[in-house]
XYZ file of C-alpha atoms in Angstrom:
411
model
C 0.255 0.264 0.335
C 1.347 3.549 -1.283
C 2.070 5.567 2.053
C 2.735 8.812 3.013
C 5.886 10.481 4.820
C 4.577 13.384 6.070
C 8.623 14.917 6.521
C 9.019 14.153 2.660
C 5.389 16.337 2.237
C 7.731 19.190 1.910
C 5.291 22.497 1.432
C 7.847 24.773 -0.551
C 7.566 27.662 -1.706
C 5.126 31.061 -1.242
C 2.079 33.026 -1.439
C 1.189 36.711 -0.249
C -1.394 39.221 -1.191
C -2.255 43.154 -0.641
C -4.585 45.661 0.432
C -6.378 47.976 -1.583
C -8.940 50.912 -0.786
C -12.078 49.553 -1.905
C -15.553 50.616 -0.976
C -16.755 49.093 2.299
C -20.066 49.478 0.355
C -19.616 45.945 -0.729
C -18.506 44.523 2.664
C -20.912 43.685 5.816
C -21.191 45.508 8.186
C -21.064 42.776 10.663
C -18.417 40.504 8.837
C -15.756 42.628 10.733
C -12.192 41.456 10.308
C -10.777 39.037 13.634
C -6.789 38.055 14.005
C -5.793 34.957 15.681
C -2.007 34.980 16.254
C -0.034 31.599 17.000
C 3.270 30.124 17.501
C 5.092 27.185 16.164
C 6.562 24.623 17.762
C 9.711 25.673 19.482
C 12.467 25.649 16.994
C 16.003 25.117 18.635
C 18.453 26.794 16.993
C 22.187 26.747 17.721
C 25.143 28.916 15.454
C 24.799 27.479 12.312
C 22.635 24.502 12.873
C 19.494 24.045 10.268
C 15.862 23.530 11.084
C 13.903 22.619 7.702
C 10.345 20.869 8.949
C 6.817 20.459 8.401
C 4.764 20.360 11.174
C 1.356 19.342 10.833
C -2.011 19.806 12.656
C -0.804 23.346 13.663
C -3.145 26.081 15.300
C -5.237 27.731 12.708
C -8.772 29.417 12.398
C -11.300 27.081 12.246
C -15.125 27.116 10.346
C -16.277 28.579 6.988
C -13.930 31.435 6.660
C -12.334 33.693 3.996
C -8.611 34.460 5.158
C -7.813 38.221 4.562
C -3.679 37.940 5.549
C -1.304 35.655 6.935
C 2.258 37.419 8.358
C 4.820 35.622 9.993
C 8.101 36.380 11.625
C 11.171 34.877 14.114
C 10.936 35.534 17.343
C 12.546 34.697 20.774
C 11.533 33.311 24.111
C 11.186 36.598 24.710
C 8.704 37.772 22.313
C 11.519 40.149 20.724
C 11.926 39.939 16.572
C 15.073 38.145 15.634
C 17.133 39.736 12.993
C 17.805 38.150 9.660
C 21.851 38.092 10.291
C 21.241 36.012 13.289
C 18.605 33.510 11.965
C 18.078 33.576 8.182
C 14.326 32.641 7.610
C 14.900 30.915 4.306
C 10.915 29.972 3.534
C 8.135 29.313 5.667
C 4.856 27.899 3.583
C 1.612 27.414 5.315
C -0.691 24.950 3.264
C -3.837 23.027 3.853
C -4.566 18.934 3.498
C -7.110 16.660 4.786
C -6.961 13.790 6.859
C -9.349 10.947 7.455
C -10.910 11.389 10.847
C -9.443 10.074 14.565
C -5.816 9.283 12.205
C -2.679 10.580 13.511
C -1.243 12.738 11.369
C 2.404 12.961 13.204
C 2.943 9.572 11.671
C 3.465 7.736 8.225
C -0.280 8.043 6.959
C -1.854 5.112 4.468
C -2.957 7.249 0.895
C -5.992 6.354 2.024
C -5.813 8.510 4.831
C -4.718 11.898 3.383
C -5.453 13.944 0.129
C -3.959 17.202 -0.908
C -5.858 20.313 -0.385
C -3.062 22.600 -2.448
C -3.913 25.703 -4.248
C -4.978 25.548 -7.974
C -1.861 25.674 -9.321
C 0.111 25.385 -11.837
C 2.736 23.443 -10.174
C 3.002 19.611 -10.216
C 2.261 17.645 -7.663
C 2.764 18.895 -4.141
C 5.078 21.814 -5.171
C 5.007 25.477 -5.041
C 1.128 24.098 -3.430
C 1.252 26.457 -0.402
C -1.900 29.099 0.440
C 0.455 31.437 2.283
C 4.370 31.506 2.538
C 7.679 33.679 2.438
C 11.338 34.190 3.343
C 13.115 36.655 4.933
C 11.066 39.488 3.021
C 8.115 38.843 4.586
C 8.532 41.580 7.718
C 7.658 44.552 4.922
C 5.690 42.351 2.327
C 2.002 43.725 2.335
C -0.080 40.211 2.984
C -3.629 41.757 3.111
C -6.384 40.897 0.554
C -8.682 43.956 -0.456
C -12.395 43.613 -0.174
C -14.428 42.162 -0.797
C -12.164 39.116 -1.944
C -10.976 36.223 0.383
C -9.613 33.110 0.081
C -11.957 30.473 1.192
C -11.757 27.762 3.503
C -13.480 25.395 5.711
C -16.666 25.156 3.718
C -18.148 21.922 4.349
C -19.397 21.128 0.680
C -15.404 21.231 -0.292
C -14.191 18.515 2.824
C -14.123 14.704 1.618
C -16.334 12.745 3.352
C -15.227 11.232 6.516
C -12.155 13.714 6.408
C -11.178 16.677 8.336
C -9.306 20.225 6.949
C -6.189 20.502 8.668
C -2.526 23.089 8.129
C 0.732 22.116 7.991
C 3.921 24.674 8.416
C 6.932 24.373 6.827
C 10.471 26.749 8.584
C 13.479 26.653 6.933
C 15.905 28.268 9.502
C 19.140 28.960 9.440
C 21.626 30.294 12.640
C 24.272 32.518 11.107
C 25.630 33.848 14.393
C 29.389 32.978 13.829
C 29.294 31.892 10.638
C 32.337 31.675 8.079
C 30.353 32.641 5.226
C 27.342 34.378 5.935
C 26.458 34.565 2.674
C 27.194 31.454 1.508
C 25.196 29.884 4.159
C 21.914 31.027 3.908
C 22.603 29.824 -0.229
C 23.276 26.894 1.270
C 26.471 25.984 -0.386
C 26.946 22.386 -0.185
C 30.940 23.042 0.550
C 29.989 24.841 3.497
C 27.535 22.199 4.466
C 30.431 19.663 4.245
C 27.907 17.121 2.237
C 28.047 14.627 -0.471
C 24.205 13.508 0.077
C 20.706 15.237 0.624
C 18.596 14.439 3.105
C 17.112 11.142 2.060
C 20.738 10.173 1.380
C 21.035 10.132 -1.905
C 23.962 11.261 -3.745
C 24.293 14.865 -5.092
C 24.693 15.336 -8.759
C 28.168 16.507 -9.508
C 27.533 19.608 -10.701
C 25.250 20.480 -7.668
C 26.114 23.538 -5.625
C 24.511 24.207 -3.452
C 20.900 24.731 -2.481
C 17.806 22.891 -0.373
C 19.524 19.446 -1.353
C 22.573 20.948 1.280
C 20.872 22.738 3.883
C 18.151 19.717 5.123
C 17.414 19.441 8.810
C 20.148 19.025 11.457
C 22.822 20.357 8.832
C 25.554 22.519 10.093
C 27.400 25.109 8.483
C 30.858 26.222 8.584
C 32.021 28.457 12.088
C 34.870 31.209 12.516
C 37.429 29.328 14.648
C 36.953 29.428 18.580
C 33.554 30.909 18.075
C 31.542 29.924 20.882
C 27.872 30.168 21.364
C 24.387 29.556 22.708
C 21.627 27.032 21.363
C 18.660 29.552 21.896
C 14.630 28.654 21.610
C 13.002 30.460 19.229
C 9.145 30.370 17.195
C 7.907 31.221 14.215
C 4.710 33.811 15.207
C 2.076 33.901 12.159
C -0.733 36.177 12.427
C -3.494 35.025 10.771
C -6.411 37.871 9.807
C -9.826 36.433 8.473
C -13.868 36.983 7.985
C -16.599 35.012 8.243
C -17.961 33.261 4.807
C -20.928 34.740 3.781
C -22.802 36.321 0.364
C -20.346 39.288 0.501
C -17.035 37.693 0.060
C -15.625 36.693 -3.191
C -13.475 34.026 -3.305
C -10.034 34.472 -5.066
C -7.805 31.460 -6.189
C -4.046 31.076 -5.493
C -1.890 30.310 -8.649
C 2.175 30.267 -8.640
C 4.368 30.317 -11.297
C 8.210 29.205 -10.985
C 10.420 30.551 -13.258
C 12.255 27.043 -13.520
C 9.210 25.399 -15.322
C 10.128 23.396 -17.939
C 6.927 23.851 -19.392
C 6.879 23.459 -23.284
C 4.098 24.535 -25.535
C 2.850 21.080 -27.949
C -0.219 20.408 -30.321
C -2.122 18.328 -27.091
C -1.131 20.861 -24.478
C -3.714 21.830 -22.002
C -1.279 23.851 -19.591
C -2.360 21.576 -16.885
C -0.529 20.437 -13.595
C 0.781 17.448 -14.957
C 2.697 19.057 -17.621
C 4.444 21.268 -15.463
C 7.826 20.519 -14.188
C 9.371 23.139 -11.289
C 12.470 22.892 -9.842
C 11.899 25.644 -7.449
C 15.258 27.238 -7.668
C 18.568 27.800 -9.521
C 21.905 29.369 -10.128
C 22.893 32.527 -11.193
C 26.258 32.512 -12.156
C 28.596 35.667 -12.097
C 28.633 38.499 -15.319
C 32.527 37.727 -15.492
C 32.001 33.995 -16.110
C 29.687 34.466 -18.794
C 31.015 37.231 -20.398
C 27.910 39.577 -20.354
C 29.586 42.168 -18.352
C 28.231 44.795 -20.613
C 24.814 44.061 -20.031
C 24.746 46.067 -16.809
C 25.820 42.501 -14.668
C 21.882 41.710 -14.276
C 21.085 38.301 -15.309
C 17.325 37.750 -16.723
C 15.270 34.422 -16.723
C 12.122 34.171 -18.176
C 9.420 31.488 -19.148
C 6.428 31.446 -21.601
C 3.595 29.878 -20.045
C -0.407 29.281 -21.877
C -2.884 29.879 -18.536
C -4.924 26.662 -17.411
C -7.415 29.113 -16.337
C -9.149 32.808 -16.454
C -10.342 35.016 -14.479
C -9.660 39.038 -13.492
C -6.237 39.286 -11.385
C -6.665 40.549 -7.608
C -3.204 41.235 -6.638
C 0.972 40.041 -7.682
C 4.038 39.551 -5.823
C 7.359 37.661 -6.509
C 9.431 35.781 -4.002
C 13.155 36.202 -4.818
C 16.628 35.998 -2.939
C 19.475 38.049 -1.875
C 20.844 39.748 -5.338
C 17.305 40.202 -6.975
C 16.604 42.747 -8.519
C 12.619 41.900 -9.143
C 10.301 40.217 -11.179
C 7.409 41.139 -13.837
C 4.747 39.677 -15.801
C 3.616 40.383 -19.220
C 0.940 39.615 -21.766
C 2.728 38.324 -24.698
C 2.625 41.847 -26.633
C 4.840 42.826 -23.902
C 1.660 44.960 -22.123
C 2.998 44.907 -18.059
C 0.609 43.539 -15.907
C 2.353 43.570 -12.470
C 6.383 44.033 -12.043
C 7.865 43.675 -7.986
C 10.425 44.688 -6.816
C 12.363 44.006 -3.890
C 13.403 46.362 -0.734
C 16.868 45.726 0.351
C 17.533 46.782 4.488
C 20.573 49.513 5.288
C 20.778 48.625 8.937
C 21.161 46.239 12.030
C 17.684 45.776 13.173
C 15.089 43.158 12.343
C 12.920 44.250 9.425
C 16.011 46.728 8.063
C 19.029 43.985 7.688
C 21.692 45.367 5.219
C 22.075 43.715 2.493
C 19.055 41.298 2.728
C 15.655 41.604 0.756
C 13.603 42.872 3.703
C 10.268 43.419 1.476
C 8.765 43.072 -2.221
C 6.678 45.573 -3.693
C 3.310 44.274 -4.225
C 0.947 45.192 -7.374
C -2.947 45.143 -7.601
C -4.648 46.775 -10.740
C -7.932 47.902 -10.441
C -10.974 45.793 -10.319
C -11.328 44.385 -13.863
C -8.542 46.222 -15.979
C -6.089 42.747 -15.940
C -7.999 39.962 -17.039
C -6.405 36.663 -17.910
C -8.398 34.442 -20.174
C -8.157 30.500 -20.578
C -5.317 29.661 -22.988
C -3.490 33.430 -23.036
C 0.043 33.106 -23.259
C 1.649 35.121 -20.602
C 5.382 36.123 -19.622
C 7.033 35.917 -16.580
C 10.796 37.660 -16.131
C 13.141 36.919 -12.905
C 16.340 39.517 -12.720
C 19.289 39.350 -10.644
C 22.446 40.810 -10.062
C 25.145 38.849 -11.509
C 28.302 40.491 -10.476
C 28.765 37.636 -8.257
C 27.544 34.315 -8.635
C 24.431 33.436 -6.492
C 23.862 29.711 -5.655
C 20.164 28.378 -5.103
C 17.973 31.321 -5.914
C 14.230 31.250 -6.432
C 12.290 33.035 -9.166
C 8.514 32.941 -7.975
C 5.490 34.707 -8.835
C 2.120 34.397 -7.082
C -1.122 36.220 -8.368
C -4.344 35.820 -6.868
C -7.236 35.670 -9.342
C -11.267 36.218 -8.961
C -13.636 34.608 -11.077
C -16.227 37.687 -10.364
C -15.977 41.387 -10.401
C -18.110 43.103 -7.056
C -21.331 43.971 -8.472
C -21.568 47.897 -8.698
C -22.891 49.736 -5.809
C -26.600 50.894 -6.634
C -27.413 54.476 -5.707
């Protein structure tokens, strides 16, 4: 019988949303926004150590509701924000799944006891299937979904019979206190972690220089000689804003594009998930190595995709790592639909760490101005500085899409 190991159902990736000043006339007066604040299980980290774990059946708002935002940050036991130059939040993602009632999902599950509750696409299998998720940029990336929209969850009609809806969080954090090469550790360079196998014991490809396969749970990045530091207990604090679901809320669907997607158009292509091959991360060579220094040392990676869906774009944002220069979504004729640019920190305090991406700009088209048609071709660009090489970077682009627009106000 096929089974699922919870530790292998890695929720990789990221989704965010933005607030927009929309007329409250569309919003039910009694449907006020609620706020729930939760803590993840303890994150025990010593200097140079790594946690990359999936926590199942975590605390999350219950009932038939609509999610309005989800923000997260790493805090210490006193509730203080932890800066990225101490603990780098490589990524955190929040995903939904269904488990047969009465089944303990902290153990290996039979396939008949587990059903994915992933987002609407478009990557294959469980890849980038999360509802929310970011990395170092979360503190200054707005995640509010504008009225009258929201992400519908907990609908009894959508929950399979004899199953219940649950939520999981994947936290990937790297303690960089006292490490020899802080940037190299955050990029998960294999030589700094002294690994030749991935987390499941499979040998790494000879050309694999770094990325998720080298900084798995329990690995250790190379330390400066003589450095001593204490192990400490941290938490991922996540704040969820939500409203009760009613007729005033218009549901949106979550789509995540990956710049490494290997999808190719064919005569019988439908654009559905099974045809995609998202690899999640990629490397950027230095402009000196590629001989492209005269292009301003900007590496641009581009993909062209046919949309397997249609609807109105409500929100868009990109996810990049340090070195990122922004990402953009275009129509085939070159019309810009959304551009998302990084915000770099300039200090030492949490939320403004020098050299780190601490936020990504978001875009929200005027309602009805950006409509995607099913089968339409879109283009995604991901830009990185190539003054130096970068390992294991990401180029994801998230959009929220509504099937319908709000009805005009009656006067």
